Coordinates of C-alpha atoms in Angstrom, one line a residue:
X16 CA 172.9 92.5 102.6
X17 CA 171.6 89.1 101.8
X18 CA 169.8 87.6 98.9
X19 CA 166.5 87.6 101.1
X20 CA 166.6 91.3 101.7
X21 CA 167.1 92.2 98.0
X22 CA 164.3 90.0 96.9
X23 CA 162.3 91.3 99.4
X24 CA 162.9 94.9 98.8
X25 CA 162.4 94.3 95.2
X26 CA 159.4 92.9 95.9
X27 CA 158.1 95.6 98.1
X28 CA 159.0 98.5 95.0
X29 CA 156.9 95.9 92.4
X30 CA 153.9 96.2 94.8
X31 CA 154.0 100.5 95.5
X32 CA 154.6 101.2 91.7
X33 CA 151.8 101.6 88.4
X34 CA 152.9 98.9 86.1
X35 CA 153.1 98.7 81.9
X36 CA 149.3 97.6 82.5
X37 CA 148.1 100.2 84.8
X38 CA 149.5 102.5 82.3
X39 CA 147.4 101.4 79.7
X40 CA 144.6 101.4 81.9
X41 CA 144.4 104.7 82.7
X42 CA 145.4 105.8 79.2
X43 CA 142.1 103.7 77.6
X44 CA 139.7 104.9 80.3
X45 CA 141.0 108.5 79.1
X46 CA 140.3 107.8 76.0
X47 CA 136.8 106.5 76.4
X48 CA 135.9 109.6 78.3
X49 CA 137.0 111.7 75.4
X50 CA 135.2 110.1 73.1
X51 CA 132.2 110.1 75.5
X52 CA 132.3 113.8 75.5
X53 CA 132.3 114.3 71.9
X54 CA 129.5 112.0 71.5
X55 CA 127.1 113.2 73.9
X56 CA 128.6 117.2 71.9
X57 CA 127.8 115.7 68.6
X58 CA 124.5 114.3 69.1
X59 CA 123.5 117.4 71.0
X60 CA 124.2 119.6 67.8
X61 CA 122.4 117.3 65.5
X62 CA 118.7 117.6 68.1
X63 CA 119.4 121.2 67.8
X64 CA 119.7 121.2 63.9
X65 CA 116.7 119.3 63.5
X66 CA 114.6 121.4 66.2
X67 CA 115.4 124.8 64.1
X68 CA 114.9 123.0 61.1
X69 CA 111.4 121.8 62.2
X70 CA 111.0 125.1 63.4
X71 CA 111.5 126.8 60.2
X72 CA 109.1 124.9 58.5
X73 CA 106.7 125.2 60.7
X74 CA 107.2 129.2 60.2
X75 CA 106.8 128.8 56.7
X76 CA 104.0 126.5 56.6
X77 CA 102.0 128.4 58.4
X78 CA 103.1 131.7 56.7
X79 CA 101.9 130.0 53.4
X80 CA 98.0 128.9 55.1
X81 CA 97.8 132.7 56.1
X82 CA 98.5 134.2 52.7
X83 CA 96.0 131.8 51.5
X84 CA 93.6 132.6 53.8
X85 CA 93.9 136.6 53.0
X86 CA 94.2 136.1 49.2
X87 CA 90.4 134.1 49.7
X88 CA 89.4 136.6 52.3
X89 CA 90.5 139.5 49.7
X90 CA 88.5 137.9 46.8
X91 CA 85.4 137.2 48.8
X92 CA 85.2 141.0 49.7
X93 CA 86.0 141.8 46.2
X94 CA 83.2 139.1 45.2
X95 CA 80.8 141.6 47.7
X96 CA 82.2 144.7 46.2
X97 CA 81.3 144.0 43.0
X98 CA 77.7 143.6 43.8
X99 CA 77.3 146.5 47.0
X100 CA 79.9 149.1 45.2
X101 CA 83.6 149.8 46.1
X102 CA 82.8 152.6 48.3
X103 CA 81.1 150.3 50.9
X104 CA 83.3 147.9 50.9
X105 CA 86.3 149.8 51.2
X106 CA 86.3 149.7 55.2
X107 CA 85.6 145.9 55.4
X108 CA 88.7 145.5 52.8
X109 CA 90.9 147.5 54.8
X110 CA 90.0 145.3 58.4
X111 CA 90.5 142.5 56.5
X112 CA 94.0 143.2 55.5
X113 CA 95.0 144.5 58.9
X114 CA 94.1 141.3 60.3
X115 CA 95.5 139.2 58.1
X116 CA 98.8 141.4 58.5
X117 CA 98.7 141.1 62.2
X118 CA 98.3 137.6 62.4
X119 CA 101.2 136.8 60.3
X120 CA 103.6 139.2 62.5
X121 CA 102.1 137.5 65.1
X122 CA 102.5 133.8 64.3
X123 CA 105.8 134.7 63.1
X124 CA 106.7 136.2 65.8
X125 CA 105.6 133.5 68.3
X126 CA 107.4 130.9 66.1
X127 CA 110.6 132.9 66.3
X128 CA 110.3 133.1 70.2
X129 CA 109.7 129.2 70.2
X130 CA 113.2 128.5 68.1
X131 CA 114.9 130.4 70.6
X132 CA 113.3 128.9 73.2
X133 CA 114.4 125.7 71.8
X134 CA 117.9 126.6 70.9
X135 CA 118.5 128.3 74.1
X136 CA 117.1 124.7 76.0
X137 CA 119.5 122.7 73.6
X138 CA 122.3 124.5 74.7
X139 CA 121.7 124.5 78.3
X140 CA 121.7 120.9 78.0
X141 CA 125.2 120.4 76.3
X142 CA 126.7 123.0 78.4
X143 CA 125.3 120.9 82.0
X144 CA 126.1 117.8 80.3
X145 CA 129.7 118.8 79.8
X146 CA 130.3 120.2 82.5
X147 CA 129.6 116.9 84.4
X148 CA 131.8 115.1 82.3
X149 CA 134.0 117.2 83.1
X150 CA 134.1 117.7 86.5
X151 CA 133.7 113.4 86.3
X152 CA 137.5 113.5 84.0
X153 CA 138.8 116.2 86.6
X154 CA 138.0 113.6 89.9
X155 CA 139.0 110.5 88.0
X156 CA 142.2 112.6 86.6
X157 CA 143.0 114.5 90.6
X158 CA 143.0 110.0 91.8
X159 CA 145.4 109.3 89.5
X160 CA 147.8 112.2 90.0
X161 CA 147.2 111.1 93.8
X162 CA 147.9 107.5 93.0
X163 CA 151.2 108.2 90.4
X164 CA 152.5 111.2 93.0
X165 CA 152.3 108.1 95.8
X166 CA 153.6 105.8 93.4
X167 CA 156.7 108.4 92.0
X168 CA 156.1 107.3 88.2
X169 CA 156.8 109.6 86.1
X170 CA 155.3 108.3 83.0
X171 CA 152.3 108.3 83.9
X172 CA 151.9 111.5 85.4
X173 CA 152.9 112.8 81.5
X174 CA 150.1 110.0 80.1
X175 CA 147.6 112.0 82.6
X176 CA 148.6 115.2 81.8
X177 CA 148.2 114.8 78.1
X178 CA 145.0 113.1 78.1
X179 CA 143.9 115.9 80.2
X180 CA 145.2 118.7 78.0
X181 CA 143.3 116.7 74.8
X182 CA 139.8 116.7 77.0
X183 CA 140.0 120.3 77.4
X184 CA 140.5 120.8 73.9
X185 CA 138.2 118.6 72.3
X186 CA 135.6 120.1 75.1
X187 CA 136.3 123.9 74.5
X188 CA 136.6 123.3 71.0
X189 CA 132.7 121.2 70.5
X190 CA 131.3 124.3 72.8
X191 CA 132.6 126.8 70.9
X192 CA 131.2 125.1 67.2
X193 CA 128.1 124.6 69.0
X194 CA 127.7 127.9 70.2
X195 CA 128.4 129.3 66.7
X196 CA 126.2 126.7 64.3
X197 CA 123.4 128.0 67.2
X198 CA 123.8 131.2 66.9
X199 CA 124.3 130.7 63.0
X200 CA 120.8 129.5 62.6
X201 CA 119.0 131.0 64.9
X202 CA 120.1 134.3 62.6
X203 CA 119.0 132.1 59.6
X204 CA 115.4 131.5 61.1
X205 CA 115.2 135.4 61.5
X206 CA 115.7 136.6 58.4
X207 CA 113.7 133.5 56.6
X208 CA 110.6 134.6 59.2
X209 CA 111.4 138.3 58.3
X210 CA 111.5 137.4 54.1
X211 CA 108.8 135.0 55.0
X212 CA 106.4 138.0 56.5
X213 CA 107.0 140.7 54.2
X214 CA 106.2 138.7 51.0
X215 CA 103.3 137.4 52.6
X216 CA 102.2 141.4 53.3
X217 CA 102.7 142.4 50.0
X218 CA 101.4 139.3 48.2
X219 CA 97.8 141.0 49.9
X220 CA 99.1 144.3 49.5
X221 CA 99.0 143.7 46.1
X222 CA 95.9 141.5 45.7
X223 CA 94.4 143.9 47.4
X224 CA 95.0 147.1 45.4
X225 CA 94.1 144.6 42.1
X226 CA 91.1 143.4 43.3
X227 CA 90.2 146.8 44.3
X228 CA 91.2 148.4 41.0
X229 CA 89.3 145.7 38.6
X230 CA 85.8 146.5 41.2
X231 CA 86.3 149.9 40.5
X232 CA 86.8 149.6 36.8
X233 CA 83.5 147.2 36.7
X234 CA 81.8 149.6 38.9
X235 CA 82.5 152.6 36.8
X236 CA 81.5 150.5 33.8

């Protein structure tokens, strides 16, 4: 075999085989879609954070307007007690308690569905956007293995394979934390709606039953 032939053979392997730059080409692209994942993972648990925080304040603010409102509502009607006499006052007390009562189960209740709502939207969201990314890593990934199982290198098909195993990972792993912190504070919201509520209805409860004592007490006087 001549000189020609070798060179021209070696020549012809140089062109059908991934070189030390390829390598590294495939290895940073990898990379950046790794780090793209966890990006687009991390941001979407910090807008559902701040959603459920905003959320929970709204819950409370508007928990602390409505015991206001039924603390003035109770001393007006303890105001007209005091001139038309417990006794017919008594119903009008009562409504007014039952009211305020319902509203507050109420506009907790509504803010509680709207957290959820939220939540549930948030997640949604991470869990399409993943899945694209995803299914974008698994084409890109399914070409290379094409191109490397043409090409015979072995190297690279171990570079592939362990970028691959990492995006799983780091993927599964940012689902499952989101999942939990999710689930985490939506449980939080509950029981600060739930504490919320029930001081709120015994704040009036006992306003109330004051209010009505010291009327009586002035009455009987």
């Amino acid at each position: 075999m001549s000189c020609v032939d070798l060179r021209a053979r070696h020549s012809t392997f140089s062109r059908h085989s991934l070189d030390a730059r390829q390598i590294v080409v495939v290895a940073a692209v990898a990379v950046v879609t790794v780090l793209v994942v966890v990006l687009v993972v991390e941001v979407a648990e910090v807008e559902a954070v701040a959603a459920v925080a905003a959320a929970v304040v709204a819950a409370t603010t508007v928990a602390a307007e409505a015991a206001v409102v039924a603390v003035a509502a109770v001393a007006g009607v303890t105001a007209v007690a005091a001139v038309k006499g417990v006794a017919a006052v008594e119903a009008e007390v009562a409504a007014v308690v039952v009211v305020v009562v319902v509203t507050v189960i109420l506009v907790a209740a509504v803010e509680v569905v709207v957290v959820v709502v939220v939540v549930v939207v948030v997640v949604v969201v991470v869990v399409v956007v993943v899945v694209v990314v995803v299914v974008v890593v698994v084409v890109v990934v399914v070409v290379v293995v094409v191109v490397v199982v043409v090409e015979v290198v072995v190297e690279v098909v171990v570079v592939v394979v362990v970028v691959v195993v990492v995006v799983v990972v780091v993927v599964v792993v940012e689902v499952v934390v989101v999942e939990v912190v999710v689930v985490a504070v939506v449980l939080v919201i509950l029981v600060v709606v739930v504490v919320v509520v029930g001081l709120v209805v015994v704040e009036v409860a006992v306003v109330v039953v004051a209010e009505l004592g010291v009327v009586k007490v002035a009455v009987a006087v």
